[in-house]
Amino acid sequence: MLCRGDKELKLVDGAATDFAAKELAPNREEYDQYPFGPFWDKVVKKAFGLGFFHASLPVELDGMGLGLSGLSVILKSLCSQDASLGGMIFTNALAQEIMLIAKAEKLFEDKIAQQKDAFGFLLAFPSFNNPSEVRHLAQVKKTKQKATLSGEVPYVVLGGLGSYALLPACQGNEQDFSFYLVDLKGKGVSVSEPIFSLGLHACPAVDISLDKAPALLVGKEGKGKEYFDKAADRMHAAQAAMASGIMEGCFAEALAYCKEREQGGREIVDWSEVKMMLANIAIQAKSAEMMLSRACEAADNNQPKWQAAARVAAIQASAFACEAATDGVQVLGGVGYMKDHGQEKRLRDAKQIQALMGIAPMKKLKYMDSLLGKG
Amino acid sequence: MTYQPCTPEYAQCAPDLNDVAASLVSTHATPRALIKETREVVDLARRFNKEVVRPYVLELDRKVHEDPDFLPWDFVKKANDWGFYTMWVPRLFGGKGYFMHSMSAFVEEIGSACVGMANLIGVHYLGMATLAATWNAPLMMKIFRDVAAGEKAGDPRIISLAITEPGAGTDVEEPDLIDKGNITCHAKKVDGGYVVNGTKIFISNGHLSKWHVVIAYSDLDLPSQNTVCMLVQTGQKGFSFGRHEKKMGQRACPASELVFKDCFVPDNMVALDPEQIKDLKRDAKHTFQQVLDYVLGATRAGVAAFATGAARGAYEEALAFANETEVDGKLLANHEWAQCMLAEMYKNVNLARLAYMETNHHNASSGIYKSMLSKGMFQFSKYAPQFFLDKIAPALVGNGLTTKWLRKQSFDSQPEEELHRTSGWGSLAKFSGTDLGMKNCHMALELMGQAGLRHDQRAEKHFRDAKLLQIYEGTNQLNRLNLFKCLISRACPQSCVFHDA
Ligand SMILES: Cc1cc2nc3c(=O)[nH]c(=O)nc-3n(C[C@H](O)[C@H](O)[C@H](O)COP(=O)(O)OP(=O)(O)OC[C@H]3O[C@@H](n4cnc5c(N)ncnc54)[C@H](O)[C@@H]3O)c2cc1C
Ligand SMILES: Cc1cc2nc3c(=O)[nH]c(=O)nc-3n(C[C@H](O)[C@H](O)[C@H](O)COP(=O)(O)OP(=O)(O)OC[C@H]3O[C@@H](n4cnc5c(N)ncnc54)[C@H](O)[C@@H]3O)c2cc1C
C-alpha cells in the first residue's frame, strides 16, 4: 500500500523485506542480548551497503532521495522482524533531517557524507527527547573563533558508535537553544557504558558528558526549536512506519502460532475469543498502515497540512502498536513471554518507539495546539 | 416501548448480596487478630523491601540478563532467614500460623518493589496451598515440617507447583477442557505407588525448590477423572530439570522444565488420587475441580495482589518523575493532564486492591479460608500451646482418619454456589487486577518518556514484569470464561461454556 505502484519503492521494499528475513529474523534473540555483543556490526555494515542509512537523503548529498515514503517503506519492512536496526536508521535520519532543515549541507558534506565507513557515517542524536519539552541541553560557551560544550546530555542514541553527535545546547538560562555538531572522539567528550533499556537493545544509546568539548554550530543560533519541530513533523511518518512494521510482524507471528497451537482439541484460532484478539491486532495494523500511507503521500507531495496527517499517524500508530503487541504476546500464552520468540521483543520495542521524539501525551497536546493555531 | 417481564429464571439470578458484596457481609466476622496480623506483615514487608529488595532489585535483574542460568539462591536464603517460607504455614504443621488472608497484602508490598522477588516467595505458597487443599494431613505434616526444619537450618526447602505441560496450558487449568487436550504426563499405577513419565514446563521456582507438587494423570484418555496429585523431591531418581526459560521480565524468578522418566512416587507421597476420594459426594472430576477452585480462588487473588504491586510500583516511579521533572517549562506534576493521569493510576492501584480484598472476603466466607477462620479453628490454631501442637497433635493428625474427616468436612459441606462464588471472584480479581497493573505500566512509560525506558529508572522493569501476570494462573481469557461460567451462565440458561462453534 505504501508503495502505491511505485517501482522504485517496490524494489526498496523487496530489498528491505529480504534483508529483514535473512539478516534480522534468524538472529533476533542473539542481537537483543545484554550485555550487548559485537555480532551486530556486520548487520549494520550490510545495511549501510544497501543504502538504508541514505534513504531519505537528497541525491545531491549522495543520498537515495527516496523521500519519506522510501524511508518509511524500509523502516516498516525491517521493523516487522526486528526494530533495533530501524531505531538506528530513524535516529540517523532525524539528525540528517535537522541538518538539512538548518541548511547545514556544507557541514554535512565535510564531516559526515565523506565518511566511507558505516559507523563513521552514523549521526548520534538524543532521539527520544524533544529538547524544548524536557531541557536536556548542554551549555555552550563561545569565543570569537570557536564554541565549546559542557554538561550532560542523556540518552544519545548511537553515541557509542557514530563519529559525530548532533546535540542541543543553550547559553546560560536562555530559553532558545541551538544544535551543535560534536566530534565524539574529540577532546572533552566522554560517553557512558551503553544504557540498559526496555527495547531496541541493538540500537544502543549512551549518556554523554561534555567538558569544554569543541563544537560546530549547525544552522543559526537559537533556532533549535524550529529545526527540531520541522524535522519532527516529517519524522512522525517514519515513527508511524516503525510502529506499523512491528504490528505487521506481530500479527504474522500470532496468526501462524494460532493455526498450529491446539487447546481444547482444536487450533486455538478456532476459539472465537482468540479470533477476536487476532482481529483487533489485524485491525490496528491495517489502520496504521492506511494512516501511514496517507501521511507519506501528503508529506512527499507537500499537500496542505501534511504535518497533521503525519503527527496523527505517529500518535495513533504507536499507541496501536503498544496495544497490539501486548495482545500479540497474550495470543501465544506463556510462549509469547519468552525471548526465543519475537513477540516479547516487539512489545518492548513498540513501547520504546512510542517515546521517540518526546513524551507521548505531549504530542497530543501539541497537535491540539496546532488545531487551535497556537503551535 | 414496553418492558418485557423478566423470566422467573432471570429473577432468581438477580445479584445475591452474598455474591456481590462479600465485604459487607463478612467484615464484621473478621477476627481482630487478622487485622493486626495484616498490619504486621505489611510493616515487615516494607522493612524487607528497604533492607533487601530495593538495594538488590536492579542488580539481580541485570545478573540474570547477563547469565540466564543464574539462580538467585542468595535471595531465597535471605527470604528463608526472614522466616517467609513458614510465615503462612499453620502452627500445627510447624509454621508461624499467619493466615493466608494477610499474604496478599504482603506480596503486594514486595511486588511494588519487584514482582519477580515477590514470586520467589509467593509461588512457594501456591505449592503449599495446593497440598493443603487436598487436606492430606500426614503429607502436610511431613512436607511443611521439613520446610520449617529448613528454615531453622538456614537451608531453604521451598515448594513449586507443576501443572502446565508443553501441549496443554489452558487445558490443564480447566477440567471441562482437559479431556480434549494433548495431555502427556502419565502416572501409571503400580504396586506401592505410581510411575511418572512426562514433562512439565514453565514451572516457577522449579530449579530452586526442594519439593514439587506435581499433577499427573493415571489415564491420559480421561484425565479429568484420573488426576493424581503427588509430591516429588529434587534429586529423586527419575526426576531432573530441563531448560531454564529466558523470560521478558520477572527474571529473578526462574521458570523451569521438569522432566520425569520412570520416576517412582510411593503411595505415601500421593496427596490425592481417585482412590482416596471415592467416598466423597462428588465424583473425582468434580472433587478435583473443587481442589483447583479452592486453590485458585486464593492464588488468583494473590496474582491480583502481585499486579496491584506492579501497578503501584509503576505509579510510584511515575509520581517521582513528575515531582522532579520540568516539562515545557513547568513541573510535570503541575500539568493538569498529568495530575489526571496520576489520579487514574492511583485509582487503578486501589481498584486492583479492592478486587483482591473482596475476593479474599469470599474465600473467607465461602472458600479455602472458611474452615480456618471458623471461630473454634481460628482460636485453636492461633493460641493452642506450641508444645501441644509439636508433640501431641502430630500423632492425632498424622493418621488417615483425620484426613478422611477433614475431606468430608470441607469437600462435602461446600455447596455448589460457594464454589462458584469463590472461583468466579478469583477470576474476576485475577484478570481485572492484572489488566489494571499492565495499564499502569503503560501509563507510567507514556508519562516518563525517555526516562521510563531506562533500566535504572525501574519503570520499564515493572512493565516487563507485569505482562506475565496476564498469562499465568490461567490466561485472562480463560479467567473471563471462568467468571462467565461461575457467575453469569446461570442467567443464560441456554449457554454452555467451552463449546464455541
Ligand atoms: C513465566 C511463567 C511461569 C509459570 N509458572 C507456572 C507454574 O509455576 N506452574 C504451572 O503449572 N504453570 C505455570 N505457568 C504456566 C501458565 O499457567 C500457562 O502459561 C498458562 O496457563 C497459559 O497456558 P499456555 O502458555 O500453554 O497458553 P495456551 O493455553 O496455549 O494459550 C494460548 C492462547 O490461546 C488462548 N486460549 C487457549 N484456549 C482457549 C479457549 N478455550 N478459549 C479462549 N482462549 C483460549 C489463551 O488465552 C492464550 O491467549 C507459568 C507460565 C509462565 C509463562
Ligand atoms: C441531568 C443533570 C442533572 C443535574 N442535576 C443537578 C442538581 O440537581 N443540582 C445541581 O446543583 N446541579 C445539577 N447538575 C449540574 C451538574 O452538577 C453540572 O453539569 C456539572 O457540575 C458540570 O458543570 P457544567 O455542566 O457547567 O460543565 P462545565 O463546568 O462548564 O464543564 C465543561 C467541561 O469542562 C471541564 N472542565 C471544567 N473546568 C475544568 C477544569 N478546571 N479542569 C479540567 N476540566 C474542566 C469539565 O470536566 C467538562 O468536561 C445537573 C446536570 C445535569 C446534566
PDB file of C-alpha atoms in Angstrom, chain B residues 42-272:
ATOM      1  CA  VAL B  42       2.851  -5.126  55.728  1.00  0.00           C
ATOM      2  CA  ASP B  43       5.334  -3.455  58.092  1.00  0.00           C
ATOM      3  CA  LEU B  44       7.601  -6.445  57.806  1.00  0.00           C
ATOM      4  CA  ALA B  45       7.413  -6.385  54.001  1.00  0.00           C
ATOM      5  CA  ARG B  46       8.286  -2.680  53.981  1.00  0.00           C
ATOM      6  CA  ARG B  47      11.332  -3.344  56.118  1.00  0.00           C
ATOM      7  CA  PHE B  48      12.345  -6.229  53.854  1.00  0.00           C
ATOM      8  CA  ASN B  49      11.907  -4.013  50.790  1.00  0.00           C
ATOM      9  CA  LYS B  50      14.121  -1.363  52.303  1.00  0.00           C
ATOM     10  CA  GLU B  51      16.844  -3.693  53.512  1.00  0.00           C
ATOM     11  CA  VAL B  52      16.847  -6.441  50.887  1.00  0.00           C
ATOM     12  CA  VAL B  53      14.649  -5.919  47.826  1.00  0.00           C
ATOM     13  CA  ARG B  54      15.282  -2.339  46.723  1.00  0.00           C
ATOM     14  CA  PRO B  55      19.066  -2.439  47.120  1.00  0.00           C
ATOM     15  CA  TYR B  56      19.255  -5.643  45.053  1.00  0.00           C
ATOM     16  CA  VAL B  57      16.422  -5.486  42.531  1.00  0.00           C
ATOM     17  CA  LEU B  58      18.238  -3.930  39.570  1.00  0.00           C
ATOM     18  CA  GLU B  59      21.445  -5.828  40.191  1.00  0.00           C
ATOM     19  CA  LEU B  60      19.622  -9.163  40.242  1.00  0.00           C
ATOM     20  CA  ASP B  61      17.704  -8.348  37.056  1.00  0.00           C
ATOM     21  CA  ARG B  62      20.963  -7.466  35.312  1.00  0.00           C
ATOM     22  CA  LYS B  63      22.665 -10.593  36.611  1.00  0.00           C
ATOM     23  CA  VAL B  64      20.004 -12.844  35.114  1.00  0.00           C
ATOM     24  CA  HIS B  65      20.204 -10.950  31.817  1.00  0.00           C
ATOM     25  CA  GLU B  66      23.957 -11.498  31.757  1.00  0.00           C
ATOM     26  CA  ASP B  67      23.740 -15.129  32.811  1.00  0.00           C
ATOM     27  CA  PRO B  68      20.294 -16.552  32.024  1.00  0.00           C
ATOM     28  CA  ASP B  69      21.069 -19.639  34.094  1.00  0.00           C
ATOM     29  CA  PHE B  70      21.801 -17.661  37.246  1.00  0.00           C
ATOM     30  CA  LEU B  71      19.696 -18.848  40.176  1.00  0.00           C
ATOM     31  CA  PRO B  72      19.021 -16.371  42.989  1.00  0.00           C
ATOM     32  CA  TRP B  73      19.842 -18.689  45.898  1.00  0.00           C
ATOM     33  CA  ASP B  74      21.165 -15.686  47.772  1.00  0.00           C
ATOM     34  CA  PHE B  75      17.743 -14.043  47.761  1.00  0.00           C
ATOM     35  CA  VAL B  76      15.904 -17.257  48.615  1.00  0.00           C
ATOM     36  CA  LYS B  77      18.263 -17.772  51.576  1.00  0.00           C
ATOM     37  CA  LYS B  78      17.538 -14.236  52.752  1.00  0.00           C
ATOM     38  CA  ALA B  79      13.772 -14.789  52.497  1.00  0.00           C
ATOM     39  CA  ASN B  80      14.255 -18.062  54.384  1.00  0.00           C
ATOM     40  CA  ASP B  81      16.260 -16.290  57.096  1.00  0.00           C
ATOM     41  CA  TRP B  82      13.495 -13.725  57.447  1.00  0.00           C
ATOM     42  CA  GLY B  83      11.088 -16.599  58.019  1.00  0.00           C
ATOM     43  CA  PHE B  84       8.904 -16.002  54.991  1.00  0.00           C
ATOM     44  CA  TYR B  85       8.579 -19.627  53.875  1.00  0.00           C
ATOM     45  CA  THR B  86       6.841 -20.713  57.068  1.00  0.00           C
ATOM     46  CA  MET B  87       5.045 -17.478  57.844  1.00  0.00           C
ATOM     47  CA  TRP B  88       1.720 -18.673  56.415  1.00  0.00           C
ATOM     48  CA  VAL B  89       2.131 -22.331  57.334  1.00  0.00           C
ATOM     49  CA  PRO B  90      -0.224 -23.320  60.177  1.00  0.00           C
ATOM     50  CA  ARG B  91       1.453 -23.705  63.585  1.00  0.00           C
ATOM     51  CA  LEU B  92       0.154 -27.249  63.701  1.00  0.00           C
ATOM     52  CA  PHE B  93       2.480 -28.030  60.793  1.00  0.00           C
ATOM     53  CA  GLY B  94       5.498 -26.228  62.200  1.00  0.00           C
ATOM     54  CA  GLY B  95       4.846 -22.782  60.721  1.00  0.00           C
ATOM     55  CA  LYS B  96       4.228 -19.383  62.218  1.00  0.00           C
ATOM     56  CA  GLY B  97       0.500 -19.649  61.689  1.00  0.00           C
ATOM     57  CA  TYR B  98      -0.254 -16.396  59.903  1.00  0.00           C
ATOM     58  CA  PHE B  99      -3.456 -16.631  57.919  1.00  0.00           C
ATOM     59  CA  MET B 100      -3.204 -16.788  54.117  1.00  0.00           C
ATOM     60  CA  HIS B 101      -5.611 -13.896  54.045  1.00  0.00           C
ATOM     61  CA  SER B 102      -2.822 -11.499  55.051  1.00  0.00           C
ATOM     62  CA  MET B 103      -0.413 -12.819  52.466  1.00  0.00           C
ATOM     63  CA  SER B 104      -1.985 -10.850  49.629  1.00  0.00           C
ATOM     64  CA  ALA B 105      -1.157  -7.582  51.360  1.00  0.00           C
ATOM     65  CA  PHE B 106       2.375  -8.847  51.921  1.00  0.00           C
ATOM     66  CA  VAL B 107       3.026  -9.823  48.293  1.00  0.00           C
ATOM     67  CA  GLU B 108       1.522  -6.549  47.069  1.00  0.00           C
ATOM     68  CA  GLU B 109       4.123  -4.735  49.167  1.00  0.00           C
ATOM     69  CA  ILE B 110       7.060  -6.798  47.875  1.00  0.00           C
ATOM     70  CA  GLY B 111       5.586  -6.656  44.352  1.00  0.00           C
ATOM     71  CA  SER B 112       5.572  -2.877  44.445  1.00  0.00           C
ATOM     72  CA  ALA B 113       9.369  -3.107  44.555  1.00  0.00           C
ATOM     73  CA  CYS B 114       9.847  -6.282  42.482  1.00  0.00           C
ATOM     74  CA  VAL B 115       7.226  -8.724  41.278  1.00  0.00           C
ATOM     75  CA  GLY B 116       9.916 -11.281  40.433  1.00  0.00           C
ATOM     76  CA  MET B 117      11.127 -11.366  44.031  1.00  0.00           C
ATOM     77  CA  ALA B 118       7.539 -11.396  45.300  1.00  0.00           C
ATOM     78  CA  ASN B 119       7.109 -14.559  43.233  1.00  0.00           C
ATOM     79  CA  LEU B 120      10.205 -16.127  44.744  1.00  0.00           C
ATOM     80  CA  ILE B 121       8.265 -16.012  47.997  1.00  0.00           C
ATOM     81  CA  GLY B 122       4.651 -16.248  46.811  1.00  0.00           C
ATOM     82  CA  VAL B 123       4.925 -19.236  44.473  1.00  0.00           C
ATOM     83  CA  HIS B 124       6.006 -21.393  47.408  1.00  0.00           C
ATOM     84  CA  TYR B 125       2.520 -20.829  48.813  1.00  0.00           C
ATOM     85  CA  LEU B 126       0.954 -21.859  45.513  1.00  0.00           C
ATOM     86  CA  GLY B 127       2.520 -25.264  46.124  1.00  0.00           C
ATOM     87  CA  MET B 128       1.648 -25.129  49.792  1.00  0.00           C
ATOM     88  CA  ALA B 129      -1.978 -24.168  49.156  1.00  0.00           C
ATOM     89  CA  THR B 130      -2.420 -26.981  46.639  1.00  0.00           C
ATOM     90  CA  LEU B 131      -1.166 -29.561  49.086  1.00  0.00           C
ATOM     91  CA  ALA B 132      -3.317 -28.003  51.816  1.00  0.00           C
ATOM     92  CA  ALA B 133      -6.394 -28.064  49.589  1.00  0.00           C
ATOM     93  CA  THR B 134      -6.084 -31.843  49.245  1.00  0.00           C
ATOM     94  CA  TRP B 135      -6.442 -31.994  53.047  1.00  0.00           C
ATOM     95  CA  ASN B 136      -3.842 -34.753  53.162  1.00  0.00           C
ATOM     96  CA  ALA B 137      -2.803 -34.188  56.764  1.00  0.00           C
ATOM     97  CA  PRO B 138       0.084 -36.703  57.064  1.00  0.00           C
ATOM     98  CA  LEU B 139       1.718 -35.344  53.930  1.00  0.00           C
ATOM     99  CA  MET B 140       1.225 -31.759  55.063  1.00  0.00           C
ATOM    100  CA  MET B 141       2.843 -32.707  58.350  1.00  0.00           C
ATOM    101  CA  LYS B 142       5.840 -34.217  56.557  1.00  0.00           C
ATOM    102  CA  ILE B 143       6.420 -31.518  53.953  1.00  0.00           C
ATOM    103  CA  PHE B 144       5.604 -28.396  55.937  1.00  0.00           C
ATOM    104  CA  ARG B 145       7.630 -29.557  58.913  1.00  0.00           C
ATOM    105  CA  ASP B 146      10.533 -30.167  56.530  1.00  0.00           C
ATOM    106  CA  VAL B 147      10.177 -26.587  55.257  1.00  0.00           C
ATOM    107  CA  ALA B 148      10.252 -25.412  58.878  1.00  0.00           C
ATOM    108  CA  ALA B 149      13.334 -27.531  59.617  1.00  0.00           C
ATOM    109  CA  GLY B 150      14.985 -26.000  56.554  1.00  0.00           C
ATOM    110  CA  GLU B 151      14.282 -22.585  57.926  1.00  0.00           C
ATOM    111  CA  LYS B 152      15.946 -23.424  61.216  1.00  0.00           C
ATOM    112  CA  ALA B 153      18.939 -24.928  59.433  1.00  0.00           C
ATOM    113  CA  GLY B 154      19.327 -21.954  57.057  1.00  0.00           C
ATOM    114  CA  ASP B 155      18.653 -24.308  54.142  1.00  0.00           C
ATOM    115  CA  PRO B 156      15.579 -23.220  52.128  1.00  0.00           C
ATOM    116  CA  ARG B 157      13.256 -26.097  51.214  1.00  0.00           C
ATOM    117  CA  ILE B 158      10.619 -24.438  49.120  1.00  0.00           C
ATOM    118  CA  ILE B 159       7.716 -25.911  47.169  1.00  0.00           C
ATOM    119  CA  SER B 160       6.726 -25.491  43.499  1.00  0.00           C
ATOM    120  CA  LEU B 161       3.512 -26.417  41.722  1.00  0.00           C
ATOM    121  CA  ALA B 162       3.742 -28.225  38.379  1.00  0.00           C
ATOM    122  CA  ILE B 163       0.608 -28.428  36.256  1.00  0.00           C
ATOM    123  CA  THR B 164       1.427 -26.955  32.820  1.00  0.00           C
ATOM    124  CA  GLU B 165       2.651 -29.295  30.062  1.00  0.00           C
ATOM    125  CA  PRO B 166       4.162 -28.490  26.664  1.00  0.00           C
ATOM    126  CA  GLY B 167       0.938 -29.366  24.854  1.00  0.00           C
ATOM    127  CA  ALA B 168      -1.513 -28.189  27.488  1.00  0.00           C
ATOM    128  CA  GLY B 169      -1.604 -24.870  29.309  1.00  0.00           C
ATOM    129  CA  THR B 170      -5.160 -23.598  29.283  1.00  0.00           C
ATOM    130  CA  ASP B 171      -6.449 -27.157  29.042  1.00  0.00           C
ATOM    131  CA  VAL B 172      -4.941 -28.288  32.349  1.00  0.00           C
ATOM    132  CA  GLU B 173      -6.372 -25.259  34.163  1.00  0.00           C
ATOM    133  CA  GLU B 174      -9.925 -26.208  33.220  1.00  0.00           C
ATOM    134  CA  PRO B 175     -11.468 -29.626  33.941  1.00  0.00           C
ATOM    135  CA  ASP B 176     -14.034 -29.024  31.178  1.00  0.00           C
ATOM    136  CA  LEU B 177     -11.239 -28.806  28.592  1.00  0.00           C
ATOM    137  CA  ILE B 178      -8.721 -31.279  29.848  1.00  0.00           C
ATOM    138  CA  ASP B 179     -10.229 -34.379  28.250  1.00  0.00           C
ATOM    139  CA  LYS B 180      -9.908 -32.772  24.827  1.00  0.00           C
ATOM    140  CA  GLY B 181      -6.335 -31.703  25.480  1.00  0.00           C
ATOM    141  CA  ASN B 182      -2.996 -33.062  24.475  1.00  0.00           C
ATOM    142  CA  ILE B 183      -2.079 -34.404  27.915  1.00  0.00           C
ATOM    143  CA  THR B 184       1.108 -36.424  28.236  1.00  0.00           C
ATOM    144  CA  CYS B 185       2.238 -36.509  31.854  1.00  0.00           C
ATOM    145  CA  HIS B 186       1.332 -40.048  32.827  1.00  0.00           C
ATOM    146  CA  ALA B 187       1.175 -41.554  36.319  1.00  0.00           C
ATOM    147  CA  LYS B 188       0.941 -45.318  35.962  1.00  0.00           C
ATOM    148  CA  LYS B 189      -0.413 -47.131  38.993  1.00  0.00           C
ATOM    149  CA  VAL B 190       1.977 -49.820  40.182  1.00  0.00           C
ATOM    150  CA  ASP B 191       2.355 -51.702  43.424  1.00  0.00           C
ATOM    151  CA  GLY B 192       3.051 -49.244  46.217  1.00  0.00           C
ATOM    152  CA  GLY B 193       2.755 -46.064  44.187  1.00  0.00           C
ATOM    153  CA  TYR B 194       2.874 -44.505  40.732  1.00  0.00           C
ATOM    154  CA  VAL B 195       5.483 -44.339  37.983  1.00  0.00           C
ATOM    155  CA  VAL B 196       5.543 -40.938  36.339  1.00  0.00           C
ATOM    156  CA  ASN B 197       6.632 -40.129  32.795  1.00  0.00           C
ATOM    157  CA  GLY B 198       6.349 -36.802  31.037  1.00  0.00           C
ATOM    158  CA  THR B 199       7.370 -33.173  31.145  1.00  0.00           C
ATOM    159  CA  LYS B 200       6.123 -30.081  32.894  1.00  0.00           C
ATOM    160  CA  ILE B 201       7.087 -26.628  31.636  1.00  0.00           C
ATOM    161  CA  PHE B 202       7.209 -23.035  32.860  1.00  0.00           C
ATOM    162  CA  ILE B 203       7.316 -24.133  36.493  1.00  0.00           C
ATOM    163  CA  SER B 204       8.046 -21.111  38.642  1.00  0.00           C
ATOM    164  CA  ASN B 205      10.862 -21.609  41.165  1.00  0.00           C
ATOM    165  CA  GLY B 206      11.369 -25.148  39.805  1.00  0.00           C
ATOM    166  CA  HIS B 207      15.163 -25.130  39.970  1.00  0.00           C
ATOM    167  CA  LEU B 208      15.048 -23.552  43.434  1.00  0.00           C
ATOM    168  CA  SER B 209      12.529 -25.881  45.037  1.00  0.00           C
ATOM    169  CA  LYS B 210      13.145 -28.990  47.070  1.00  0.00           C
ATOM    170  CA  TRP B 211       9.528 -30.148  46.811  1.00  0.00           C
ATOM    171  CA  HIS B 212       7.318 -30.195  43.726  1.00  0.00           C
ATOM    172  CA  VAL B 213       3.573 -30.676  43.870  1.00  0.00           C
ATOM    173  CA  VAL B 214       3.088 -32.492  40.566  1.00  0.00           C
ATOM    174  CA  ILE B 215      -0.205 -33.072  38.822  1.00  0.00           C
ATOM    175  CA  ALA B 216      -0.222 -36.126  36.538  1.00  0.00           C
ATOM    176  CA  TYR B 217      -2.908 -38.408  35.145  1.00  0.00           C
ATOM    177  CA  SER B 218      -3.369 -42.131  35.512  1.00  0.00           C
ATOM    178  CA  ASP B 219      -5.435 -42.349  32.303  1.00  0.00           C
ATOM    179  CA  LEU B 220      -4.407 -39.996  29.536  1.00  0.00           C
ATOM    180  CA  ASP B 221      -7.657 -40.625  27.654  1.00  0.00           C
ATOM    181  CA  LEU B 222      -9.773 -39.412  30.565  1.00  0.00           C
ATOM    182  CA  PRO B 223      -7.542 -37.181  32.648  1.00  0.00           C
ATOM    183  CA  SER B 224     -10.413 -35.281  34.276  1.00  0.00           C
ATOM    184  CA  GLN B 225     -11.449 -38.380  36.234  1.00  0.00           C
ATOM    185  CA  ASN B 226      -7.926 -39.641  36.782  1.00  0.00           C
ATOM    186  CA  THR B 227      -5.951 -36.807  38.239  1.00  0.00           C
ATOM    187  CA  VAL B 228      -3.147 -37.646  40.629  1.00  0.00           C
ATOM    188  CA  CYS B 229      -1.516 -35.028  42.821  1.00  0.00           C
ATOM    189  CA  MET B 230       1.804 -36.036  44.306  1.00  0.00           C
ATOM    190  CA  LEU B 231       4.959 -34.755  45.921  1.00  0.00           C
ATOM    191  CA  VAL B 232       8.284 -35.214  44.159  1.00  0.00           C
ATOM    192  CA  GLN B 233      11.610 -34.297  45.659  1.00  0.00           C
ATOM    193  CA  THR B 234      14.555 -32.685  43.863  1.00  0.00           C
ATOM    194  CA  GLY B 235      17.254 -35.291  43.375  1.00  0.00           C
ATOM    195  CA  GLN B 236      14.777 -38.162  43.371  1.00  0.00           C
ATOM    196  CA  LYS B 237      15.511 -40.947  40.872  1.00  0.00           C
ATOM    197  CA  GLY B 238      13.799 -40.405  37.537  1.00  0.00           C
ATOM    198  CA  PHE B 239      13.304 -36.688  38.052  1.00  0.00           C
ATOM    199  CA  SER B 240      15.510 -33.953  36.578  1.00  0.00           C
ATOM    200  CA  PHE B 241      15.437 -30.348  35.484  1.00  0.00           C
ATOM    201  CA  GLY B 242      15.345 -29.369  31.824  1.00  0.00           C
ATOM    202  CA  ARG B 243      15.628 -25.886  30.412  1.00  0.00           C
ATOM    203  CA  HIS B 244      15.513 -22.688  32.392  1.00  0.00           C
ATOM    204  CA  GLU B 245      13.431 -20.242  30.352  1.00  0.00           C
ATOM    205  CA  LYS B 246      14.659 -16.838  29.188  1.00  0.00           C
ATOM    206  CA  LYS B 247      11.795 -14.549  30.040  1.00  0.00           C
ATOM    207  CA  MET B 248      10.894 -10.997  29.174  1.00  0.00           C
ATOM    208  CA  GLY B 249      10.556 -10.000  32.831  1.00  0.00           C
ATOM    209  CA  GLN B 250      10.375 -11.375  36.347  1.00  0.00           C
ATOM    210  CA  ARG B 251      13.887 -12.554  35.612  1.00  0.00           C
ATOM    211  CA  ALA B 252      14.534 -13.081  39.310  1.00  0.00           C
ATOM    212  CA  CYS B 253      12.120 -15.984  39.399  1.00  0.00           C
ATOM    213  CA  PRO B 254      13.158 -18.978  37.259  1.00  0.00           C
ATOM    214  CA  ALA B 255      10.641 -20.828  35.083  1.00  0.00           C
ATOM    215  CA  SER B 256      11.797 -24.403  34.786  1.00  0.00           C
ATOM    216  CA  GLU B 257      11.176 -27.517  32.837  1.00  0.00           C
ATOM    217  CA  LEU B 258      10.685 -30.637  34.988  1.00  0.00           C
ATOM    218  CA  VAL B 259      11.402 -33.974  33.350  1.00  0.00           C
ATOM    219  CA  PHE B 260      10.084 -37.295  34.652  1.00  0.00           C
ATOM    220  CA  LYS B 261      11.474 -40.562  33.330  1.00  0.00           C
ATOM    221  CA  ASP B 262      10.134 -43.631  35.099  1.00  0.00           C
ATOM    222  CA  CYS B 263      10.026 -41.667  38.302  1.00  0.00           C
ATOM    223  CA  PHE B 264       8.572 -43.796  41.085  1.00  0.00           C
ATOM    224  CA  VAL B 265       6.402 -41.956  43.612  1.00  0.00           C
ATOM    225  CA  PRO B 266       5.409 -44.067  46.634  1.00  0.00           C
ATOM    226  CA  ASP B 267       1.820 -44.040  47.896  1.00  0.00           C
ATOM    227  CA  ASN B 268       2.702 -42.030  50.977  1.00  0.00           C
ATOM    228  CA  MET B 269       3.767 -39.170  48.693  1.00  0.00           C
ATOM    229  CA  VAL B 270       0.471 -39.137  46.816  1.00  0.00           C
ATOM    230  CA  ALA B 271      -1.569 -36.222  48.102  1.00  0.00           C
ATOM    231  CA  LEU B 272      -4.724 -37.061  46.216  1.00  0.00           C
TER     232      LEU B 272
END
